[in-house]
Amino acid sequence: PYIVPLKFYVAPGVIPSSLTVQVMATYKTNDTNQPRVAHLEFRLPSCVCQQVVLPTKEDTAKCTLDTDRDPVSLVSLFDDLMQLPTVKSHVRSKLSSMGANVIAFRYISDGSVVTVLGSKNAGRYRVQGSSYASLWIVMAELILRLRAHFGCTSPEQHLVTCADSIPLRELFNAIEEHFEARSRLRETEATLNDRAQQFRVIQKRLLVRFKSKNPAPLNNMDTLLRGTYQSLQELGELAKKTETELKVTKGRLQVSL
C-alpha cells in the first residue's frame, strides 16, 4: 500500500477553528480500472495547538457550562496533556497541588491563555480568556472529555448546557474586521496591478529608445522606472502582510460563528 505522510502545524497568529480533519483519496482499481473514492474523518489532539500552563486572571471573555453531574477534577480530566514533555515540571506540580479545580492552556499560535475553572460543589465550569475566539477549542475539548468521562455516546444525550447570551458585539466586530481586511487586500491588489502595468509601459518605451539609431532623451524615464519598481516591491510586501491579516481575521470569524 502507498503511505503518504501528512504534517499538521498551526499557522502563526491564527487560532484554529476546528481540530477535525477530513481526508479524501481518489484511486482506480487494478482489475476494472474504475475510479473509487475513500473518505476518512478524524480529530487531531488538542496538544497540536495548545499546551498546559499556569492559570491567569484574564476574564475579558468568559462562558459558563453547566452539567447535571458531579464535578470532575480538571487535572485528572486532562491528565494526558499534563504528562506531555512540553509541560514544565513546576507547572505540573503547581496545578496538582492547587486547592482550586483549575487548569489553563496557552495557544502556540498567538500565546493567548485560556483558563478553565471548575466548581467544587456542582458540575459547573467557567472558561475564560482574553477573547471569545480563543475559548472555542478549549470549550469543545472540555465538552468532548466530559461526555467521554460520563459515557455519553449518543448525540441525544444533552450533558452540557450554556445559559450565557450570545456575544453579538464580538461577532459583529469579527465580521467587520474580516470585511475590512478583504477590502484592504482588494485595494492593494488593484494598486499593484496598476503599478505593474505602468512598469511594463515604461519598459517598452525605454526599449524603443535604446533600439533607435537616434535615441531621444530619456526625460527622467529611468528615474520613473526605478521609482515604479520600488513601489512594486513595497506593494508586494504590503499584499503579503494583508494576506496574513486576512487569514487571522478569517480564523477569528470562523471561531466566532
Coordinates of N, CA and C in Angstrom, one line a residue:
P1 N 0.8 -1.2 0.0 CA 0.0 0.0 0.0 C 0.9 1.3 0.0
Y2 N 0.3 2.3 -0.6 CA 1.0 3.6 -0.6 C 0.8 4.3 0.8
I3 N 1.9 4.8 1.3 CA 1.8 5.6 2.5 C 2.3 7.0 2.3
V4 N 1.4 7.9 2.5 CA 1.6 9.4 2.3 C 1.7 10.1 3.6
P5 N 2.8 10.5 4.1 CA 2.9 11.2 5.4 C 2.3 12.6 5.3
L6 N 1.6 13.0 6.3 CA 0.9 14.3 6.4 C 1.4 15.0 7.6
K7 N 1.8 16.3 7.5 CA 2.2 17.1 8.6 C 1.2 18.2 8.9
F8 N 0.9 18.3 10.1 CA -0.1 19.3 10.6 C 0.7 20.3 11.5
Y9 N 0.4 21.6 11.2 CA 1.0 22.6 12.0 C 0.0 23.8 12.1
V10 N 0.3 24.7 13.1 CA -0.6 25.8 13.3 C 0.1 27.0 12.7
A11 N -0.7 27.7 11.9 CA -0.3 29.0 11.3 C 0.0 30.0 12.3
P12 N 1.1 30.8 12.2 CA 1.4 31.8 13.2 C 0.2 32.9 13.3
G13 N -0.2 33.1 14.5 CA -1.2 34.2 14.8 C -2.6 33.8 14.5
V14 N -2.8 32.5 14.1 CA -4.2 32.1 13.7 C -4.6 31.1 14.7
I15 N -5.8 31.3 15.4 CA -6.4 30.4 16.3 C -7.2 29.4 15.5
P16 N -6.9 28.1 15.6 CA -7.7 27.1 14.8 C -9.2 27.1 15.2
S17 N -10.0 27.0 14.2 CA -11.5 26.9 14.5 C -12.0 25.5 14.7
S18 N -11.2 24.5 14.3 CA -11.6 23.1 14.5 C -10.4 22.2 14.4
L19 N -10.4 21.1 15.1 CA -9.4 20.1 15.1 C -9.8 18.9 14.3
T20 N -10.9 19.0 13.6 CA -11.4 17.8 12.8 C -10.7 17.9 11.4
V21 N -10.2 16.8 11.0 CA -9.5 16.7 9.7 C -10.3 15.7 8.8
Q22 N -10.5 16.1 7.6 CA -11.2 15.3 6.6 C -10.2 15.0 5.5
V23 N -10.0 13.7 5.3 CA -9.0 13.2 4.2 C -9.8 12.4 3.2
M24 N -9.6 12.8 1.9 CA -10.3 12.1 0.8 C -9.2 11.6 -0.2
A25 N -9.3 10.4 -0.6 CA -8.3 9.8 -1.5 C -9.1 9.2 -2.7
T26 N -8.7 9.6 -3.9 CA -9.3 9.0 -5.2 C -8.3 8.1 -5.8
Y27 N -8.8 7.0 -6.3 CA -7.9 6.0 -6.9 C -8.7 5.1 -7.9
K28 N -8.0 4.3 -8.6 CA -8.6 3.4 -9.6 C -8.2 2.0 -9.2
T29 N -9.2 1.1 -9.4 CA -9.0 -0.3 -9.1 C -8.1 -1.0 -10.1
N30 N -7.4 -2.0 -9.7 CA -6.4 -2.7 -10.6 C -7.1 -3.6 -11.6
D31 N -8.3 -4.2 -11.2 CA -8.9 -5.2 -12.0 C -9.8 -4.5 -13.1
T32 N -10.6 -3.5 -12.7 CA -11.5 -2.9 -13.7 C -11.2 -1.5 -14.0
N33 N -10.2 -0.9 -13.4 CA -9.7 0.5 -13.7 C -10.8 1.5 -13.4
Q34 N -11.7 1.2 -12.5 CA -12.8 2.1 -12.2 C -12.4 3.1 -11.0
P35 N -12.8 4.3 -11.1 CA -12.5 5.3 -10.1 C -13.2 5.0 -8.8
R36 N -12.5 5.2 -7.7 CA -13.1 5.0 -6.4 C -12.6 6.1 -5.5
V37 N -13.4 6.4 -4.5 CA -13.2 7.5 -3.5 C -13.2 6.9 -2.1
A38 N -12.2 7.2 -1.3 CA -12.2 6.8 0.1 C -12.2 8.1 1.0
H39 N -13.0 8.1 2.0 CA -13.1 9.3 2.9 C -12.9 8.9 4.3
L40 N -12.1 9.7 5.0 CA -11.8 9.4 6.4 C -11.9 10.8 7.2
E41 N -12.5 10.7 8.3 CA -12.5 11.9 9.2 C -12.0 11.6 10.6
F42 N -11.1 12.4 11.1 CA -10.6 12.1 12.4 C -10.3 13.5 13.1
R43 N -10.0 13.4 14.4 CA -9.8 14.6 15.2 C -8.3 14.7 15.7
L44 N -7.7 15.8 15.5 CA -6.3 15.9 16.0 C -6.3 16.2 17.5
P45 N -5.3 15.7 18.2 CA -5.2 16.0 19.6 C -5.0 17.5 19.8
S46 N -5.6 18.0 20.9 CA -5.5 19.4 21.2 C -4.1 19.9 21.5
C47 N -3.2 19.0 21.8 CA -1.8 19.4 22.0 C -1.1 19.9 20.8
V48 N -1.8 19.8 19.6 CA -1.2 20.3 18.4 C -1.2 21.8 18.4
C49 N -2.2 22.4 19.0 CA -2.3 23.9 19.0 C -2.2 24.5 20.4
Q50 N -2.1 23.8 21.5 CA -2.0 24.4 22.8 C -1.3 23.5 23.8
Q51 N -0.9 24.1 24.8 CA -0.2 23.3 25.9 C -0.6 23.8 27.3
V52 N -0.4 23.0 28.3 CA -0.9 23.3 29.6 C 0.1 24.3 30.2
V53 N -0.5 25.4 30.9 CA 0.3 26.4 31.5 C -0.4 26.7 32.9
L54 N 0.2 27.6 33.6 CA -0.4 28.1 34.8 C -1.6 29.0 34.5
P55 N -2.6 29.0 35.3 CA -3.8 29.8 35.0 C -3.5 31.3 35.2
T56 N -4.3 32.1 34.5 CA -4.2 33.6 34.7 C -5.6 34.1 35.1
K57 N -5.7 35.4 35.4 CA -6.9 36.0 35.9 C -7.6 36.8 34.7
E58 N -7.1 36.6 33.5 CA -7.7 37.3 32.4 C -9.1 36.7 32.1
D59 N -10.1 37.6 32.2 CA -11.5 37.2 32.0 C -12.3 38.2 31.2
T60 N -11.6 38.7 30.2 CA -12.3 39.7 29.3 C -13.5 38.9 28.6
A61 N -13.3 37.7 28.2 CA -14.3 36.9 27.6 C -14.5 35.6 28.5
K62 N -15.7 35.3 28.8 CA -15.9 34.1 29.6 C -17.3 33.5 29.3
C63 N -17.3 32.2 29.5 CA -18.5 31.4 29.2 C -18.7 30.3 30.3
T64 N -19.9 30.1 30.8 CA -20.1 29.1 31.8 C -20.9 27.9 31.2
L65 N -20.4 26.7 31.5 CA -21.0 25.5 31.1 C -21.6 24.7 32.3
D66 N -22.8 24.3 32.2 CA -23.5 23.6 33.3 C -23.7 22.2 32.9
T67 N -23.6 21.3 33.9 CA -23.9 19.9 33.7 C -24.8 19.5 34.9
D68 N -25.5 18.3 34.8 CA -26.3 17.8 35.9 C -25.6 16.6 36.6
R69 N -24.2 16.6 36.4 CA -23.4 15.5 37.1 C -22.5 16.1 38.1
D70 N -21.9 15.2 38.8 CA -21.0 15.6 39.9 C -19.7 16.3 39.3
P71 N -19.1 17.2 40.0 CA -17.9 17.9 39.5 C -16.8 16.9 39.2
V72 N -16.0 17.2 38.3 CA -14.8 16.4 37.9 C -13.5 17.2 38.0
S73 N -12.5 16.5 38.5 CA -11.2 17.2 38.6 C -10.7 17.5 37.2
L74 N -10.4 18.7 36.9 CA -9.9 19.1 35.6 C -8.5 18.6 35.4
V75 N -7.7 18.5 36.4 CA -6.3 18.0 36.3 C -6.4 16.5 35.9
S76 N -7.3 15.8 36.5 CA -7.5 14.3 36.1 C -8.1 14.2 34.7
L77 N -9.0 15.1 34.4 CA -9.7 15.1 33.1 C -8.7 15.3 31.9
F78 N -7.7 16.1 32.1 CA -6.7 16.5 31.1 C -5.4 15.9 31.5
D79 N -5.4 14.7 32.1 CA -4.1 14.1 32.6 C -3.2 13.8 31.5
D80 N -3.7 13.4 30.3 CA -2.8 13.0 29.2 C -2.0 14.3 28.7
L81 N -2.6 15.4 28.8 CA -1.9 16.7 28.4 C -1.0 17.1 29.5
M82 N -1.3 16.8 30.7 CA -0.4 17.2 31.8 C 0.9 16.4 31.8
Q83 N 0.9 15.2 31.2 CA 2.0 14.3 31.2 C 2.9 14.5 30.0
L84 N 2.6 15.4 29.1 CA 3.4 15.7 27.9 C 4.7 16.3 28.3
P85 N 5.8 16.0 27.6 CA 7.1 16.6 27.9 C 7.2 18.1 27.7
T86 N 6.2 18.7 27.0 CA 6.2 20.1 26.8 C 5.7 20.9 28.0
V87 N 5.1 20.2 28.9 CA 4.6 20.8 30.2 C 5.8 20.8 31.2
K88 N 6.1 22.0 31.6 CA 7.2 22.2 32.6 C 6.8 21.5 33.9
S89 N 7.8 21.0 34.6 CA 7.6 20.3 35.8 C 7.0 21.1 36.9
H90 N 7.4 22.4 37.0 CA 6.8 23.2 38.1 C 5.4 23.6 37.8
V91 N 5.0 23.6 36.5 CA 3.6 23.8 36.1 C 2.8 22.6 36.5
R92 N 3.3 21.4 36.3 CA 2.6 20.2 36.6 C 2.4 20.1 38.1
S93 N 3.4 20.3 38.9 CA 3.3 20.2 40.3 C 2.4 21.3 40.9
K94 N 2.5 22.5 40.4 CA 1.7 23.6 40.9 C 0.2 23.3 40.7
L95 N -0.2 22.9 39.5 CA -1.6 22.6 39.2 C -2.1 21.4 40.0
S96 N -1.2 20.4 40.3 CA -1.6 19.3 41.0 C -1.8 19.6 42.5
S97 N -1.1 20.6 43.0 CA -1.1 20.9 44.4 C -2.1 22.1 44.8
M98 N -2.7 22.7 43.7 CA -3.6 23.8 44.0 C -4.9 23.3 44.6
G99 N -5.4 24.1 45.5 CA -6.7 23.7 46.1 C -7.9 23.9 45.2
A100 N -7.8 24.9 44.2 CA -8.9 25.1 43.3 C -8.9 24.1 42.2
N101 N -10.0 23.9 41.6 CA -10.2 23.0 40.5 C -10.0 23.8 39.2
V102 N -8.8 23.9 38.7 CA -8.4 24.8 37.6 C -7.4 24.2 36.8
I103 N -7.4 24.6 35.5 CA -6.3 24.3 34.5 C -6.3 25.4 33.4
A104 N -5.2 25.6 32.8 CA -5.1 26.6 31.8 C -4.3 26.1 30.6
F105 N -4.6 26.7 29.4 CA -3.9 26.3 28.2 C -3.5 27.5 27.4
R106 N -2.3 27.4 26.9 CA -1.7 28.5 26.1 C -1.7 28.1 24.6
Y107 N -2.2 28.9 23.7 CA -2.2 28.7 22.3 C -0.8 28.9 21.7
I108 N -0.3 27.9 20.9 CA 1.0 28.0 20.4 C 1.1 29.1 19.3
S109 N 0.0 29.4 18.6 CA -0.1 30.3 17.5 C 0.1 31.8 17.9
D110 N -0.6 32.2 19.0 CA -0.5 33.6 19.4 C -0.2 33.8 20.8
G111 N -0.1 32.8 21.6 CA 0.3 32.9 23.0 C -0.8 33.3 24.0
S112 N -2.1 33.4 23.5 CA -3.2 33.7 24.4 C -3.5 32.5 25.3
V113 N -3.9 32.8 26.5 CA -4.1 31.8 27.6 C -5.6 31.7 27.9
V114 N -6.1 30.5 27.9 CA -7.5 30.2 28.3 C -7.5 29.4 29.6
T115 N -8.3 29.9 30.6 CA -8.3 29.2 31.9 C -9.7 28.6 32.1
V116 N -9.7 27.4 32.6 CA -10.9 26.6 32.9 C -11.0 26.5 34.4
L117 N -12.1 27.0 35.0 CA -12.4 26.9 36.4 C -13.5 26.0 36.7
G118 N -13.4 25.0 37.5 CA -14.4 24.1 37.9 C -14.9 24.3 39.3
S119 N -16.2 24.2 39.5 CA -16.8 24.3 40.8 C -16.6 23.0 41.6
K120 N -16.4 23.2 42.9 CA -16.1 22.0 43.7 C -17.4 21.3 44.2
N121 N -18.5 22.1 44.1 CA -19.8 21.5 44.7 C -20.8 21.2 43.6
A122 N -20.6 21.7 42.4 CA -21.6 21.4 41.3 C -20.8 21.2 40.0
G123 N -21.5 20.6 39.0 CA -20.9 20.3 37.7 C -20.9 21.6 36.9
R124 N -20.3 22.6 37.3 CA -20.3 23.9 36.6 C -18.8 24.3 36.3
Y125 N -18.6 24.7 35.0 CA -17.3 25.0 34.6 C -17.3 26.4 33.8
R126 N -16.3 27.2 34.2 CA -16.2 28.5 33.5 C -14.9 28.6 32.7
V127 N -15.1 28.9 31.5 CA -14.0 29.0 30.5 C -13.8 30.5 30.3
Q128 N -12.6 31.0 30.5 CA -12.3 32.5 30.4 C -11.0 32.7 29.7
G129 N -10.9 33.9 29.0 CA -9.7 34.2 28.3 C -9.8 35.7 27.9
S130 N -8.8 36.0 27.0 CA -8.7 37.4 26.5 C -9.7 37.7 25.4
S131 N -10.2 36.7 24.7 CA -11.2 36.9 23.6 C -12.1 35.7 23.4
Y132 N -13.2 35.9 22.9 CA -14.2 34.8 22.7 C -13.6 33.8 21.6
A133 N -12.8 34.3 20.7 CA -12.3 33.4 19.6 C -11.4 32.4 20.2
S134 N -10.7 32.7 21.4 CA -9.8 31.7 22.0 C -10.5 30.7 22.8
L135 N -11.8 30.9 23.1 CA -12.5 30.0 24.0 C -13.0 28.7 23.4
W136 N -13.2 28.8 22.0 CA -14.0 27.7 21.4 C -13.3 26.3 21.5
I137 N -12.0 26.3 21.1 CA -11.3 25.0 21.0 C -11.2 24.4 22.4
V138 N -11.0 25.2 23.4 CA -10.9 24.7 24.8 C -12.3 24.2 25.3
M139 N -13.3 24.9 24.9 CA -14.7 24.5 25.3 C -15.1 23.2 24.6
A140 N -14.7 23.1 23.3 CA -15.1 21.9 22.6 C -14.3 20.7 23.1
E141 N -13.1 20.9 23.5 CA -12.3 19.8 24.1 C -12.8 19.4 25.5
L142 N -13.2 20.4 26.2 CA -13.8 20.1 27.6 C -15.1 19.3 27.5
I143 N -16.0 19.7 26.5 CA -17.2 19.0 26.3 C -17.0 17.6 25.9
L144 N -16.1 17.4 25.0 CA -15.8 16.0 24.5 C -15.3 15.1 25.6
R145 N -14.4 15.7 26.5 CA -13.8 14.9 27.6 C -14.9 14.6 28.6
L146 N -15.8 15.6 28.9 CA -16.8 15.3 29.9 C -17.8 14.3 29.4
R147 N -18.1 14.3 28.1 CA -19.0 13.3 27.6 C -18.4 11.9 27.6
A148 N -17.1 11.8 27.3 CA -16.4 10.6 27.4 C -16.3 10.1 28.8
H149 N -16.1 11.0 29.8 CA -15.9 10.6 31.2 C -17.2 10.0 31.7
F150 N -18.4 10.6 31.3 CA -19.7 10.2 31.9 C -20.3 9.2 30.9
G151 N -19.7 8.8 29.9 CA -20.2 7.7 29.0 C -21.4 8.2 28.2
C152 N -21.4 9.4 27.8 CA -22.5 9.9 26.9 C -22.1 9.7 25.4
T153 N -22.5 8.7 24.9 CA -22.1 8.3 23.5 C -23.2 8.8 22.5
S154 N -24.4 9.0 22.9 CA -25.5 9.3 22.0 C -25.6 10.9 21.9
P155 N -25.7 11.4 20.6 CA -25.9 12.9 20.5 C -27.1 13.4 21.2
E156 N -28.1 12.5 21.4 CA -29.3 13.0 22.0 C -29.2 13.2 23.5
Q157 N -28.1 12.7 24.1 CA -27.8 13.0 25.5 C -27.2 14.4 25.7
H158 N -28.0 15.3 26.1 CA -27.5 16.7 26.3 C -26.9 16.8 27.7
L159 N -25.6 16.6 27.8 CA -24.9 16.6 29.0 C -24.6 18.1 29.4
V160 N -24.2 18.9 28.5 CA -23.7 20.2 28.8 C -24.7 21.3 28.2
T161 N -25.0 22.2 29.0 CA -25.8 23.4 28.6 C -25.1 24.7 28.9
C162 N -25.5 25.7 28.2 CA -24.9 27.0 28.4 C -26.1 28.1 28.4
A163 N -26.2 28.8 29.5 CA -27.3 29.8 29.6 C -26.8 31.2 29.2
D164 N -25.5 31.4 28.9 CA -25.0 32.7 28.6 C -25.6 33.2 27.3
S165 N -25.7 34.5 27.2 CA -26.2 35.2 26.0 C -25.1 35.1 24.9
I166 N -25.6 35.2 23.6 CA -24.6 35.1 22.5 C -23.9 36.4 22.4
P167 N -22.6 36.4 22.4 CA -21.8 37.7 22.3 C -21.9 38.3 20.9
L168 N -23.0 39.0 20.6 CA -23.2 39.5 19.3 C -22.2 40.7 19.0
R169 N -21.8 41.4 20.0 CA -20.9 42.5 19.7 C -19.6 42.0 19.2
E170 N -19.1 40.9 19.8 CA -17.8 40.3 19.4 C -18.0 39.7 18.0
L171 N -19.1 39.1 17.7 CA -19.4 38.5 16.4 C -19.4 39.6 15.3
F172 N -20.1 40.7 15.6 CA -20.1 41.8 14.6 C -18.7 42.4 14.4
N173 N -17.9 42.5 15.5 CA -16.6 43.0 15.3 C -15.7 42.1 14.5
A174 N -15.9 40.8 14.6 CA -15.1 39.8 13.8 C -15.5 39.9 12.4
I175 N -16.8 40.1 12.1 CA -17.3 40.3 10.7 C -16.7 41.6 10.1
E176 N -16.7 42.6 10.9 CA -16.2 43.9 10.4 C -14.7 43.8 10.1
E177 N -13.9 43.2 11.0 CA -12.5 43.1 10.8 C -12.2 42.3 9.6
H178 N -13.0 41.2 9.4 CA -12.7 40.4 8.2 C -13.1 41.1 6.9
F179 N -14.2 41.9 6.9 CA -14.6 42.7 5.8 C -13.5 43.7 5.4
E180 N -13.0 44.4 6.5 CA -12.0 45.4 6.2 C -10.7 44.8 5.7
A181 N -10.3 43.7 6.2 CA -9.1 43.0 5.7 C -9.3 42.6 4.2
R182 N -10.5 42.1 3.8 CA -10.7 41.8 2.4 C -10.7 43.0 1.6
S183 N -11.3 44.1 2.1 CA -11.3 45.3 1.3 C -9.9 45.9 1.1
R184 N -9.0 45.8 2.1 CA -7.7 46.3 2.0 C -6.9 45.5 1.0
L185 N -7.1 44.1 1.1 CA -6.4 43.3 0.1 C -6.8 43.5 -1.3
R186 N -8.1 43.8 -1.5 CA -8.6 44.0 -2.8 C -8.0 45.4 -3.4
E187 N -8.0 46.4 -2.5 CA -7.4 47.7 -2.9 C -5.9 47.5 -3.2
T188 N -5.2 46.8 -2.4 CA -3.7 46.6 -2.6 C -3.5 45.9 -3.9
E189 N -4.2 44.8 -4.2 CA -4.0 44.1 -5.4 C -4.4 44.9 -6.6
A190 N -5.4 45.8 -6.5 CA -5.7 46.7 -7.7 C -4.6 47.7 -7.9
T191 N -4.1 48.3 -6.8 CA -2.9 49.2 -7.0 C -1.7 48.5 -7.5
L192 N -1.5 47.3 -7.0 CA -0.3 46.5 -7.5 C -0.4 46.2 -9.0
N193 N -1.6 45.9 -9.5 CA -1.9 45.7 -10.9 C -1.6 46.9 -11.7
D194 N -2.0 48.1 -11.2 CA -1.8 49.3 -11.9 C -0.3 49.7 -12.0
R195 N 0.4 49.5 -10.9 CA 1.8 49.7 -11.0 C 2.6 48.8 -11.9
A196 N 2.1 47.5 -11.9 CA 2.8 46.6 -12.8 C 2.5 46.9 -14.3
Q197 N 1.3 47.4 -14.6 CA 1.0 47.9 -15.9 C 1.9 49.1 -16.3
Q198 N 2.0 50.0 -15.3 CA 2.8 51.2 -15.6 C 4.3 50.8 -15.8
F199 N 4.8 49.8 -15.0 CA 6.2 49.4 -15.2 C 6.4 48.8 -16.6
R200 N 5.4 48.0 -17.1 CA 5.6 47.4 -18.4 C 5.6 48.5 -19.5
V201 N 4.8 49.5 -19.3 CA 4.7 50.6 -20.3 C 6.0 51.3 -20.4
I202 N 6.6 51.6 -19.2 CA 7.8 52.4 -19.2 C 8.9 51.5 -19.8
Q203 N 9.0 50.2 -19.5 CA 10.0 49.3 -20.0 C 9.9 49.3 -21.6
K204 N 8.7 49.2 -22.1 CA 8.6 49.2 -23.6 C 9.1 50.5 -24.2
R205 N 8.8 51.6 -23.6 CA 9.2 52.9 -24.1 C 10.7 53.1 -24.1
L206 N 11.3 52.6 -23.0 CA 12.8 52.6 -22.9 C 13.5 51.7 -23.9
L207 N 12.9 50.5 -24.1 CA 13.5 49.6 -25.1 C 13.4 50.2 -26.5
V208 N 12.3 50.9 -26.8 CA 12.2 51.5 -28.1 C 13.3 52.6 -28.3
R209 N 13.5 53.3 -27.3 CA 14.5 54.4 -27.4 C 15.9 53.8 -27.4
F210 N 16.2 52.8 -26.7 CA 17.5 52.2 -26.8 C 17.8 51.5 -28.1
K211 N 16.8 51.0 -28.8 CA 17.0 50.4 -30.1 C 17.0 51.3 -31.2
S212 N 16.6 52.6 -31.0 CA 16.6 53.6 -32.0 C 18.1 54.0 -32.3
K213 N 18.3 54.3 -33.6 CA 19.6 54.7 -34.1 C 19.9 56.2 -33.5
N214 N 18.9 56.9 -33.5 CA 19.0 58.3 -32.9 C 18.1 58.4 -31.7
P215 N 18.5 57.9 -30.6 CA 17.6 57.9 -29.4 C 17.3 59.3 -28.9
A216 N 16.1 59.4 -28.5 CA 15.7 60.7 -27.9 C 16.1 60.7 -26.4
P217 N 16.1 61.9 -25.8 CA 16.5 61.9 -24.4 C 15.5 61.1 -23.5
L218 N 16.0 60.6 -22.4 CA 15.2 59.7 -21.5 C 14.1 60.5 -20.8
N219 N 14.4 61.8 -20.6 CA 13.4 62.7 -19.9 C 13.0 62.1 -18.5
N220 N 14.0 61.6 -17.8 CA 13.8 61.1 -16.4 C 12.9 59.8 -16.4
M221 N 12.8 59.1 -17.6 CA 12.1 57.9 -17.6 C 12.8 56.8 -16.8
D222 N 14.1 56.8 -16.7 CA 14.9 55.9 -15.9 C 14.6 56.0 -14.5
T223 N 14.4 57.3 -14.0 CA 14.1 57.6 -12.7 C 12.7 57.1 -12.4
L224 N 11.8 57.3 -13.3 CA 10.4 56.9 -13.1 C 10.3 55.3 -13.1
L225 N 11.1 54.7 -13.9 CA 11.2 53.2 -13.9 C 11.7 52.7 -12.5
R226 N 12.7 53.3 -12.0 CA 13.3 52.9 -10.7 C 12.3 53.2 -9.6
G227 N 11.6 54.3 -9.6 CA 10.5 54.5 -8.6 C 9.4 53.6 -8.7
T228 N 9.0 53.2 -9.9 CA 7.9 52.3 -10.1 C 8.3 50.9 -9.6
Y229 N 9.5 50.5 -9.8 CA 10.0 49.2 -9.4 C 10.0 49.1 -7.8
Q230 N 10.4 50.2 -7.2 CA 10.4 50.3 -5.8 C 9.0 50.2 -5.2
S231 N 8.1 50.9 -5.9 CA 6.7 50.9 -5.5 C 6.1 49.5 -5.6
L232 N 6.5 48.7 -6.6 CA 6.1 47.3 -6.8 C 6.5 46.5 -5.6
Q233 N 7.8 46.7 -5.3 CA 8.3 45.9 -4.1 C 7.5 46.2 -2.8
E234 N 7.3 47.5 -2.6 CA 6.6 47.9 -1.4 C 5.1 47.3 -1.4
L235 N 4.5 47.4 -2.5 CA 3.1 46.9 -2.6 C 3.1 45.4 -2.5
G236 N 4.1 44.7 -3.0 CA 4.2 43.2 -2.8 C 4.3 42.8 -1.4
E237 N 5.1 43.6 -0.6 CA 5.2 43.3 0.8 C 4.0 43.6 1.6
L238 N 3.3 44.7 1.1 CA 2.0 45.1 1.8 C 1.0 44.0 1.5
A239 N 1.0 43.5 0.3 CA 0.0 42.5 -0.1 C 0.2 41.2 0.8
K240 N 1.5 40.8 1.0 CA 1.7 39.6 1.8 C 1.3 39.9 3.2
K241 N 1.5 41.1 3.8 CA 1.1 41.4 5.1 C -0.4 41.4 5.2
T242 N -1.1 41.9 4.2 CA -2.5 42.0 4.2 C -3.1 40.6 4.1
E243 N -2.5 39.7 3.3 CA -3.0 38.3 3.3 C -2.9 37.6 4.6
T244 N -1.8 37.9 5.3 CA -1.6 37.3 6.7 C -2.7 37.8 7.6
E245 N -3.0 39.1 7.5 CA -4.1 39.7 8.4 C -5.4 39.1 8.0
L246 N -5.6 38.8 6.7 CA -6.9 38.2 6.3 C -7.0 36.8 6.9
K247 N -5.9 36.1 6.9 CA -6.0 34.7 7.5 C -6.4 34.8 9.0
V248 N -5.8 35.8 9.7 CA -6.1 35.9 11.1 C -7.5 36.3 11.3
T249 N -8.0 37.2 10.6 CA -9.4 37.7 10.8 C -10.4 36.6 10.3
K250 N -10.0 35.8 9.3 CA -10.8 34.7 8.9 C -10.9 33.6 9.9
G251 N -9.8 33.3 10.6 CA -9.8 32.4 11.7 C -10.7 32.9 12.8
R252 N -10.6 34.1 13.2 CA -11.4 34.7 14.3 C -12.9 34.6 13.9
L253 N -13.2 34.9 12.7 CA -14.6 34.8 12.2 C -15.2 33.4 12.3
Q254 N -14.4 32.4 11.8 CA -14.8 31.0 11.8 C -15.0 30.6 13.2
V255 N -14.2 31.0 14.2 CA -14.3 30.5 15.6 C -15.6 31.2 16.2
S256 N -15.8 32.5 15.8 CA -17.0 33.2 16.3 C -18.3 32.6 15.9
L257 N -18.3 32.1 14.6 CA -19.5 31.6 14.1 C -19.8 30.2 14.6

